[in-house]
PDB file of C-alpha atoms in Angstrom:
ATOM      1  CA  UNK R 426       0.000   0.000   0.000  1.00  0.00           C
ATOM      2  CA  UNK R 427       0.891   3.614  -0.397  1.00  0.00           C
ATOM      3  CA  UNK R 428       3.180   4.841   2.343  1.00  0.00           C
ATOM      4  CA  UNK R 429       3.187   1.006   3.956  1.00  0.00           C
ATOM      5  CA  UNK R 430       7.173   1.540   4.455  1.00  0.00           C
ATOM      6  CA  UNK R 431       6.033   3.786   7.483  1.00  0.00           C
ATOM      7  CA  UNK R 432       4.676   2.697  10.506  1.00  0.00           C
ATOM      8  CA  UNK R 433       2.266   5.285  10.789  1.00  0.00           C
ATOM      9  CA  UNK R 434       0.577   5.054   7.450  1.00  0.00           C
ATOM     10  CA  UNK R 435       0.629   1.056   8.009  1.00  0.00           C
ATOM     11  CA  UNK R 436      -1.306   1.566  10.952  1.00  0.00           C
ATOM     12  CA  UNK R 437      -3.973   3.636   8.864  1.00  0.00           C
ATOM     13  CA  UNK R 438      -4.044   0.861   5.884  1.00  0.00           C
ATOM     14  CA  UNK R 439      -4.455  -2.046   8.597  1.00  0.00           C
ATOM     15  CA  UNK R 440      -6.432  -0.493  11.212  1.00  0.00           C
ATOM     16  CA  UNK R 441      -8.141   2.009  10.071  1.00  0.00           C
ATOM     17  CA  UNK R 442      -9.313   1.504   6.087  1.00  0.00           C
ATOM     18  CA  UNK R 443     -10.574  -1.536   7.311  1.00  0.00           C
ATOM     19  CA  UNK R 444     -12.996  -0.105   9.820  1.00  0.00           C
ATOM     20  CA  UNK R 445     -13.897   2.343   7.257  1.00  0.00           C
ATOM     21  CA  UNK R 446     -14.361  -0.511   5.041  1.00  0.00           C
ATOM     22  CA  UNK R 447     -17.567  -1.539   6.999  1.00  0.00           C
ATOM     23  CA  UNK R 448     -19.596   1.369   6.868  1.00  0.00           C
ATOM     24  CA  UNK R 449     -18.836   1.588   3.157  1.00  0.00           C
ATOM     25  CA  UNK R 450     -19.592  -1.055   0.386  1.00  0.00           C
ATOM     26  CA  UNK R 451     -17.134  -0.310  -2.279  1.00  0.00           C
ATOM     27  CA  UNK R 452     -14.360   0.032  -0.213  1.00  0.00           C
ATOM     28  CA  UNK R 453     -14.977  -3.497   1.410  1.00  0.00           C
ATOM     29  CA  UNK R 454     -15.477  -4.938  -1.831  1.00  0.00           C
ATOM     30  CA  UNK R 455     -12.418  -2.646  -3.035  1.00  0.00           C
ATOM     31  CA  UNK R 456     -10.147  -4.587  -0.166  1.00  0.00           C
ATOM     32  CA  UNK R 457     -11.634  -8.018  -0.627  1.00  0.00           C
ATOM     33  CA  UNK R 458     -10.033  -7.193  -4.498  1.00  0.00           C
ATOM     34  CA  UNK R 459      -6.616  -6.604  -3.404  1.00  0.00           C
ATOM     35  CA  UNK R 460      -6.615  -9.040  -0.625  1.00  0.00           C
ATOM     36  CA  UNK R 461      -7.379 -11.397  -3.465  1.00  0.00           C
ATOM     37  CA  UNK R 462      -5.002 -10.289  -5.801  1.00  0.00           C
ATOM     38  CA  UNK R 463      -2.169 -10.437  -2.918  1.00  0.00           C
ATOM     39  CA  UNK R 464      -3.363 -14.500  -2.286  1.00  0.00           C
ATOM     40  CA  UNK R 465      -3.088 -14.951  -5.758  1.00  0.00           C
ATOM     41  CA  UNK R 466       0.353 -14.107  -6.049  1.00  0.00           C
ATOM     42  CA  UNK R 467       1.186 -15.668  -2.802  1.00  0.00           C
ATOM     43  CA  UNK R 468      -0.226 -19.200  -3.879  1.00  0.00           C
ATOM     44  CA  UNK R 469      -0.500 -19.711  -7.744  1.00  0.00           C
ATOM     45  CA  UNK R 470      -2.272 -22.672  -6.760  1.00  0.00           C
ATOM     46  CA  UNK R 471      -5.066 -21.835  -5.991  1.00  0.00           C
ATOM     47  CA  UNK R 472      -7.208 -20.757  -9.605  1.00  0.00           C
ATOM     48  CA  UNK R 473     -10.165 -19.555  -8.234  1.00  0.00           C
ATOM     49  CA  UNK R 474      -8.331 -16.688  -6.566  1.00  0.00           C
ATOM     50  CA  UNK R 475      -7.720 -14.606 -10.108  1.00  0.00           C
ATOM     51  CA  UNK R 476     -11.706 -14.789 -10.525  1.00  0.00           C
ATOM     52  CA  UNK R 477     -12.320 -14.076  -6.959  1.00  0.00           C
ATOM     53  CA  UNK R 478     -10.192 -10.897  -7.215  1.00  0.00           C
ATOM     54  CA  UNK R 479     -12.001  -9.947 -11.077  1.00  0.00           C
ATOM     55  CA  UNK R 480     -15.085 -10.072  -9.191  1.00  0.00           C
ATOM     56  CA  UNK R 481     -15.026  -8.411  -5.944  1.00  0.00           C
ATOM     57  CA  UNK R 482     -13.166  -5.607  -8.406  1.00  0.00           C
ATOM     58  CA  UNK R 483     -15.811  -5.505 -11.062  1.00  0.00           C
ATOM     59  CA  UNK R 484     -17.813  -4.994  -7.720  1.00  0.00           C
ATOM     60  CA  UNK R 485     -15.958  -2.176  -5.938  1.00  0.00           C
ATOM     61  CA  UNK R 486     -15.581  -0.370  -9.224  1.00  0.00           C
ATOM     62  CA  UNK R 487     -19.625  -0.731  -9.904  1.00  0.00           C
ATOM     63  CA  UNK R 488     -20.296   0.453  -6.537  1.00  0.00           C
ATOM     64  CA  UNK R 489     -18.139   3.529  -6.834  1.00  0.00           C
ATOM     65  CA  UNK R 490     -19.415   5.073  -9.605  1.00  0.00           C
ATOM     66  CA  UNK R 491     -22.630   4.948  -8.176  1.00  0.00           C
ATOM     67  CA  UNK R 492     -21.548   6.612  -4.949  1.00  0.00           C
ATOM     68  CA  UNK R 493     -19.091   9.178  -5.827  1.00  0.00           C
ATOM     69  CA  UNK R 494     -22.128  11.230  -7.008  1.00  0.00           C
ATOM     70  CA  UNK R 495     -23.203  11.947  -3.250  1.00  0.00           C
ATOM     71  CA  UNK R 496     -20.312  12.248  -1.550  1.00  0.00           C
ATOM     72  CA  UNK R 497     -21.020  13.143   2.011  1.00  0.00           C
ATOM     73  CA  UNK R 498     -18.833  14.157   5.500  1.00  0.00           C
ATOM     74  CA  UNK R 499     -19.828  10.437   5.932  1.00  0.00           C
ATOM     75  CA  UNK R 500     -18.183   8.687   3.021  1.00  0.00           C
ATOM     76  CA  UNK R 501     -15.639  11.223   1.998  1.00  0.00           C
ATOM     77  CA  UNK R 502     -12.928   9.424   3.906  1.00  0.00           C
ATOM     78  CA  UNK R 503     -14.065   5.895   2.816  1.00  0.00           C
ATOM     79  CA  UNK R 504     -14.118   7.533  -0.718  1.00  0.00           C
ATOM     80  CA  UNK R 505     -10.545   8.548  -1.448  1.00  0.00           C
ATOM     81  CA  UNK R 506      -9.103   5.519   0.366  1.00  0.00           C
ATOM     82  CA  UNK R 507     -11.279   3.599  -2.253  1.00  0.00           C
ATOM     83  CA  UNK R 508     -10.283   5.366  -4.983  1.00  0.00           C
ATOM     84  CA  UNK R 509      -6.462   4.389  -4.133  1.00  0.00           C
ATOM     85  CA  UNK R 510      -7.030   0.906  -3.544  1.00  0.00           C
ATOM     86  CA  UNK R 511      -8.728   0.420  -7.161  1.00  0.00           C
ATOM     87  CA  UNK R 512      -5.797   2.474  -8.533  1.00  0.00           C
ATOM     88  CA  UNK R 513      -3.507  -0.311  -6.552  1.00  0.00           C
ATOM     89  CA  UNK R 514      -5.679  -3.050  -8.006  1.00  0.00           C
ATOM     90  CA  UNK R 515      -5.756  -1.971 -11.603  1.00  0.00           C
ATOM     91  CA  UNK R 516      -2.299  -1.012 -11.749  1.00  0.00           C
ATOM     92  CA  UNK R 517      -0.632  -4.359  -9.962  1.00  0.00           C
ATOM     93  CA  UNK R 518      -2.425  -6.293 -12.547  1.00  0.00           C
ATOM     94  CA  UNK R 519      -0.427  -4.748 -15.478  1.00  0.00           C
ATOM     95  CA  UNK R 520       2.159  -7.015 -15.868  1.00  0.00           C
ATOM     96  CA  UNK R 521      -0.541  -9.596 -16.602  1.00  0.00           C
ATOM     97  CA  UNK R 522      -1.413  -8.042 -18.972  1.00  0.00           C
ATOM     98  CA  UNK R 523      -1.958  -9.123 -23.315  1.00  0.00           C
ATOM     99  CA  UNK R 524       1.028  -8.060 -25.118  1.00  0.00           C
ATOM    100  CA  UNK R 525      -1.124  -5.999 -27.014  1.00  0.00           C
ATOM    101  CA  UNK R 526      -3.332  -4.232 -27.438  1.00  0.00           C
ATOM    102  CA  UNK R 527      -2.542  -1.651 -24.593  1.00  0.00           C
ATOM    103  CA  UNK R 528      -6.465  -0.888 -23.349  1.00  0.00           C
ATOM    104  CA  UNK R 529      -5.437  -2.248 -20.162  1.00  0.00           C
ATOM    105  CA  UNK R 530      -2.980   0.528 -19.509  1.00  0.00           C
ATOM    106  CA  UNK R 531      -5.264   3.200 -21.627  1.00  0.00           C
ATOM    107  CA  UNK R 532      -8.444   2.020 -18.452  1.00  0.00           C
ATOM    108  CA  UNK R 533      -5.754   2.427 -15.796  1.00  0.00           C
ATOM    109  CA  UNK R 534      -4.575   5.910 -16.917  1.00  0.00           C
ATOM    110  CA  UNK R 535      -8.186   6.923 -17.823  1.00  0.00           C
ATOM    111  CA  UNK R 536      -8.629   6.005 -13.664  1.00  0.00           C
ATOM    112  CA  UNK R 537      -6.574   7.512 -12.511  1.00  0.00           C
ATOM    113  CA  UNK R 538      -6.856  10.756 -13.702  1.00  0.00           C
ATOM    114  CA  UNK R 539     -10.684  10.482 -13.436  1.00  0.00           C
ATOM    115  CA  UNK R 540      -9.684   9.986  -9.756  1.00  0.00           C
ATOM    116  CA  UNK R 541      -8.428  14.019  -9.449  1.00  0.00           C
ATOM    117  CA  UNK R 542     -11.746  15.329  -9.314  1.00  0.00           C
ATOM    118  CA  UNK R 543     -13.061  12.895  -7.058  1.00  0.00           C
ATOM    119  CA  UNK R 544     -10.386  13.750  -4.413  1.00  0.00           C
ATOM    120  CA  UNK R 545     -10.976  17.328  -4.560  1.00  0.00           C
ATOM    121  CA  UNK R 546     -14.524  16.486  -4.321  1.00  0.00           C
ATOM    122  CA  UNK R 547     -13.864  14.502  -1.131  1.00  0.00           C
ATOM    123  CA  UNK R 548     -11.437  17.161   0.293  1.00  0.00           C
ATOM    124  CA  UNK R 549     -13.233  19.775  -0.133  1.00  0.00           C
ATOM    125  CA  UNK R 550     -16.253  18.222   1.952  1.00  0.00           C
ATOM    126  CA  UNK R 551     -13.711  17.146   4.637  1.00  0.00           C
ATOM    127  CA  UNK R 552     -12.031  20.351   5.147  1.00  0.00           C
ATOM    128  CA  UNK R 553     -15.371  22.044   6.421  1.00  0.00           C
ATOM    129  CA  UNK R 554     -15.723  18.627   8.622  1.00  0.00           C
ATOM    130  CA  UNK R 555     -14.673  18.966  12.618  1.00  0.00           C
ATOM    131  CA  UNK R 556     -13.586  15.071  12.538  1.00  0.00           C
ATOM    132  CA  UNK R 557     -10.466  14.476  11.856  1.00  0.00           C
ATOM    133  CA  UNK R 558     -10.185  12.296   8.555  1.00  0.00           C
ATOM    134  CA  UNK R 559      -7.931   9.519   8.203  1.00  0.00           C
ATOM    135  CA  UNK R 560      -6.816  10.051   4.609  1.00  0.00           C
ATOM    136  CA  UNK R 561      -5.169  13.326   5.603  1.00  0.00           C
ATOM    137  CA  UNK R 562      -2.500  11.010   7.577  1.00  0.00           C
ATOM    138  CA  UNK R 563      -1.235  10.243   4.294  1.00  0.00           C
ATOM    139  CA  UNK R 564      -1.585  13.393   2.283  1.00  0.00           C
ATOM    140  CA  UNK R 565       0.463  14.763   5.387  1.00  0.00           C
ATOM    141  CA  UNK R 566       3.003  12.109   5.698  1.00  0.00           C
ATOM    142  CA  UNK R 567       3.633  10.713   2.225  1.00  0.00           C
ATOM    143  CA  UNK R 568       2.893  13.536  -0.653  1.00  0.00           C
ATOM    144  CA  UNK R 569       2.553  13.639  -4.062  1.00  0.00           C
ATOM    145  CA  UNK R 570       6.094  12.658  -5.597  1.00  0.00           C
ATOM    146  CA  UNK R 571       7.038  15.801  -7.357  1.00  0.00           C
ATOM    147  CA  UNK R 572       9.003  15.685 -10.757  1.00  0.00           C
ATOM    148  CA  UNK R 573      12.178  17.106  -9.894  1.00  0.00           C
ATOM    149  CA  UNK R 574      13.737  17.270 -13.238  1.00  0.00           C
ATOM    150  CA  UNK R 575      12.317  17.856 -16.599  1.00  0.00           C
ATOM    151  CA  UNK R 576      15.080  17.120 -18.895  1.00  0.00           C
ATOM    152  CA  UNK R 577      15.013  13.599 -21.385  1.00  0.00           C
ATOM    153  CA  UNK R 578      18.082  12.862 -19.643  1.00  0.00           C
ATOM    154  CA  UNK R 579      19.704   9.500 -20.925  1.00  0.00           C
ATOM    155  CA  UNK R 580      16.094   8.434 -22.543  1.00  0.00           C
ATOM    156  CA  UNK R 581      16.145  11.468 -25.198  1.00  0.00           C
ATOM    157  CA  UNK R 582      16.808   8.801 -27.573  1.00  0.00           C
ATOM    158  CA  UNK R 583      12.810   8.390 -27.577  1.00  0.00           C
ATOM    159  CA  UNK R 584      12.127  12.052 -28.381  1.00  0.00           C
ATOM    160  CA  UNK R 585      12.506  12.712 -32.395  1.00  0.00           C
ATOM    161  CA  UNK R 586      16.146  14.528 -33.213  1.00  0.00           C
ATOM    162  CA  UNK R 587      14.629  16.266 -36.270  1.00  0.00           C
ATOM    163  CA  UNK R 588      10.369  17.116 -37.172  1.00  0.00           C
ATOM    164  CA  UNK R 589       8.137  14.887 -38.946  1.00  0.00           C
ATOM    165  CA  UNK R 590       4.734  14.615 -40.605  1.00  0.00           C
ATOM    166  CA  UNK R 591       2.899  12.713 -38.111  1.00  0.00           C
ATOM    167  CA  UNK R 592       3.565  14.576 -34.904  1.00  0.00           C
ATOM    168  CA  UNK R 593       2.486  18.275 -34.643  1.00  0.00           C
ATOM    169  CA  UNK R 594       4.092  20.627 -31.514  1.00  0.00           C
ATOM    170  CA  UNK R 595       1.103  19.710 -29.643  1.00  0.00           C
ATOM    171  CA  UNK R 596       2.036  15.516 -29.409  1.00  0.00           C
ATOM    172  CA  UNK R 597       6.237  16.489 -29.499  1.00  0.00           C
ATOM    173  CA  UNK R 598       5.197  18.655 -25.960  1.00  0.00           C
ATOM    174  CA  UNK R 599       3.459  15.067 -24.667  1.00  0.00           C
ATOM    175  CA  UNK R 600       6.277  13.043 -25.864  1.00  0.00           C
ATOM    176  CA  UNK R 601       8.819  15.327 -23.980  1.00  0.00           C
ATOM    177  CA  UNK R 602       6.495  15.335 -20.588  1.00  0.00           C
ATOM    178  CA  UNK R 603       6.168  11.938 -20.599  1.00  0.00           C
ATOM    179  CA  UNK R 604      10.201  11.029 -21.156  1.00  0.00           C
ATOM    180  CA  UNK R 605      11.067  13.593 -18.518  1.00  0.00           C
ATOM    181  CA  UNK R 606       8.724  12.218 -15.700  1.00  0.00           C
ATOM    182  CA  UNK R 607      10.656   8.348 -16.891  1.00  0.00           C
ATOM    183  CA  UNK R 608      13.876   9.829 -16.753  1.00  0.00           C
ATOM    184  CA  UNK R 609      13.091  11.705 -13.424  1.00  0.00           C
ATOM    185  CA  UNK R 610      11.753   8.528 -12.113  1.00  0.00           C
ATOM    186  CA  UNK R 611      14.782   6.466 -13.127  1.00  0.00           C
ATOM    187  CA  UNK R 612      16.949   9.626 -11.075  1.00  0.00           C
ATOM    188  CA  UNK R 613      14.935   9.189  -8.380  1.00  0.00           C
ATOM    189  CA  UNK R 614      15.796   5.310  -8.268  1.00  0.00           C
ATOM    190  CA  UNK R 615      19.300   4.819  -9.811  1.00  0.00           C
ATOM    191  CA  UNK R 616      19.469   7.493  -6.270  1.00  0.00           C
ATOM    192  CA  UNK R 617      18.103   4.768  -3.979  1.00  0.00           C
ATOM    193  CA  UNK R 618      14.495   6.360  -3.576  1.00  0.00           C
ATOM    194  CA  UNK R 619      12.941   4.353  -0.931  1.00  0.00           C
ATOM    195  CA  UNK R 620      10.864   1.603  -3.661  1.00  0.00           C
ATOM    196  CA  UNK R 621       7.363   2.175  -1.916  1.00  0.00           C
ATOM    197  CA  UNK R 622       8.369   5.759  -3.646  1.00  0.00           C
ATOM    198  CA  UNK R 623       9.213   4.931  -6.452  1.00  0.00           C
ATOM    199  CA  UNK R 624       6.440   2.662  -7.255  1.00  0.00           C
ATOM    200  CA  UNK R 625       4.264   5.713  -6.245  1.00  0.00           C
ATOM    201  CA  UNK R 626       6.002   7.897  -9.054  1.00  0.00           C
ATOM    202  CA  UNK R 627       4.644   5.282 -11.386  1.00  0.00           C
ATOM    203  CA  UNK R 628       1.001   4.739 -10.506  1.00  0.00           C
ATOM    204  CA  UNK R 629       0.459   8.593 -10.525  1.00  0.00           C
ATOM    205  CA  UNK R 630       2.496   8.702 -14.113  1.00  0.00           C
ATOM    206  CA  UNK R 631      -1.235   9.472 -15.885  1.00  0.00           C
ATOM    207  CA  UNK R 632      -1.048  12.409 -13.424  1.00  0.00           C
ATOM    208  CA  UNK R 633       2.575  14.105 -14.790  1.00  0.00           C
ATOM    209  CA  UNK R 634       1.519  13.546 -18.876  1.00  0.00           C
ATOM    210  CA  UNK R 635      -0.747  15.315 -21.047  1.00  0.00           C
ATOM    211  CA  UNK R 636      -4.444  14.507 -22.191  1.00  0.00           C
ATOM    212  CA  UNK R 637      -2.640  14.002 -25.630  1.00  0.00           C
ATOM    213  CA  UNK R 638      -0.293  11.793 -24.423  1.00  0.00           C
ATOM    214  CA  UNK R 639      -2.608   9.049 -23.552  1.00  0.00           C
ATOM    215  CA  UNK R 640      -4.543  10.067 -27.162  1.00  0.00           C
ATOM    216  CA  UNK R 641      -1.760   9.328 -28.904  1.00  0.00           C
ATOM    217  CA  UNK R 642      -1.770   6.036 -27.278  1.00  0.00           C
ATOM    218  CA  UNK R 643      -5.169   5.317 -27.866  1.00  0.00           C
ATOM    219  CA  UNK R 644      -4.668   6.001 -31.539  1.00  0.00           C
ATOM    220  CA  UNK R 645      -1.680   3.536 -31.244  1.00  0.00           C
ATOM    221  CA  UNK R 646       1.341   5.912 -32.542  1.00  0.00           C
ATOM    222  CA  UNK R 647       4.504   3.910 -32.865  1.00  0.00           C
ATOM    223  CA  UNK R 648       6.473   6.475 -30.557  1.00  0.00           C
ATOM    224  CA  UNK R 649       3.612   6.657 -27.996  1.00  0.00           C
ATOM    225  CA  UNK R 650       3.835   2.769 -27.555  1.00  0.00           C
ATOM    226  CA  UNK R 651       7.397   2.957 -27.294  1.00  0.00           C
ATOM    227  CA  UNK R 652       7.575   5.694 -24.767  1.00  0.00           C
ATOM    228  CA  UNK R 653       4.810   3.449 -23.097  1.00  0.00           C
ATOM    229  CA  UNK R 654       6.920   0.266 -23.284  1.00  0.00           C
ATOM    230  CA  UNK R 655      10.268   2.195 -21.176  1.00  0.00           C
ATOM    231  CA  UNK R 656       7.821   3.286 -18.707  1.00  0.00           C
ATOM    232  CA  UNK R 657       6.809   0.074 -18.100  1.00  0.00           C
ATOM    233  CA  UNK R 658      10.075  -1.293 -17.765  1.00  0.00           C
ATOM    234  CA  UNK R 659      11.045   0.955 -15.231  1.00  0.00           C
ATOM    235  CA  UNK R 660       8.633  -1.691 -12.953  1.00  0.00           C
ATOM    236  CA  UNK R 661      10.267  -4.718 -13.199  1.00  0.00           C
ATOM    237  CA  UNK R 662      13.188  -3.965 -10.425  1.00  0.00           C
ATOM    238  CA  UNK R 663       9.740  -2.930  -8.533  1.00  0.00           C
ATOM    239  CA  UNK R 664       8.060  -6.151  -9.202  1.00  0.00           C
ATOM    240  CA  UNK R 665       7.907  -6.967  -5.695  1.00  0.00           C
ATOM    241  CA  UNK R 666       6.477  -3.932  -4.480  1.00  0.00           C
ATOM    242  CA  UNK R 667       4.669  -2.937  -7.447  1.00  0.00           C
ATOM    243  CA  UNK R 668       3.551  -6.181  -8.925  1.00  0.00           C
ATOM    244  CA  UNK R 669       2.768  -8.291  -5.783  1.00  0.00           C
ATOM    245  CA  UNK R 670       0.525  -5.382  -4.241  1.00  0.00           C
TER     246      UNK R 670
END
């Protein structure tokens, strides 16, 4: 989980998301997904666990959509911790992933940007709330991984050294956000980020790259999937972290 490295933010993911998780439907459903998914990976054994996880998810993610509508002072905490776990869920599932096409990775990006407005929807209500919420514990203690250097670094070799026909300004400023956030997040590890960090910097990648970027993906540009394909290699020394939820 997010932030598990510290004790404190442990505490909140094992104590107190699961209380939460009683009073609110698609965040039970959303844990029973990821507690699932961890099983799975612990014993590949056992087959029914993939379906059991596919189906408490298509669950949580049903549930969600319905609720996020009327968020109240009641569900706002239950709400954003929700929103991370499906993030969690969707994204540790990439590496199983079909070779192709990439709609898989297109859903998860979709997500989680469609998550930004439901956190500001959910913060907003809590901030006029007199209880204490628990999901400020880890806005507090583990924030937003900021991009701390916007150069293509040693991946410039996926940026184009000279214009084409096929990419206007508009996708050449998505390509160059995208490779700076990968090289940033390859800084950030070559430096010995702490990997609970790192992993961070790449579930929140939709986040750091333009609305074009991910339309050039959908329309399945050769550089886009390339870019794509680095960024998803910078996972695999995270595979434990990352990829085993």
């Amino acid at each position: 989980m997010p932030g598990a490295h510290l004790k404190r933010i442990k505490d909140c993911w094992s104590i107190n998301v699961p209380q939460l998780a009683f009073c609110y439907k698609p965040l039970l459903h959303a844990v029973f997904a990821i507690s699932a998914l961890h099983l799975s990976k612990a014993d590949a054994n056992d087959s029914g666990l993939p379906d059991m996880h596919y189906i408490y998810l298509e669950q949580a993610l049903r549930e969600h959509r319905l609720c996020i509508g009327g968020i109240t002072t009641q569900t706002a905490d239950a709400v954003c911790f929700t929103s991370i776990l499906l993030q969690v869920n969707v994204f540790a599932t990439l590496k199983d992933r079909p070779a192709a096409p990439y709609k898989q990775v297109n859903e998860w990006m979709h997500l989680v940007r469609r998550s930004v407005a439901v956190f500001d929807a959910a913060l907003e209500i809590m901030r006029h709330n007199a209880h204490s919420a628990n999901i400020w514990c880890l806005i507090d203690t583990v924030p937003l991984p900021l991009r701390t250097n916007f150069d293509a670094g040693s991946f410039s070799f996926l940026l184009p050294t000279v214009p084409d026909d096929e990419d206007d300004e508009t996708a050449l400023e998505a390509y160059r956000g995208a490779v700076a956030h990968i090289n940033s997040t390859w800084l950030a590890m070559e430096a010995k980020e702490h990997p609970q960090i790192s992993c961070r910097r790449l579930m929140v990648f939709p986040l750091f790259v333009a609305t074009g970027f991910i339309d050039l993906l959908e329309k399945r540009r050769p550089r886009a999937l390339v870019v794509l394909a680095h960024f998803l290699a910078l996972s695999a020394p995270l595979r434990d972290v990352c990829g085993n939820t």
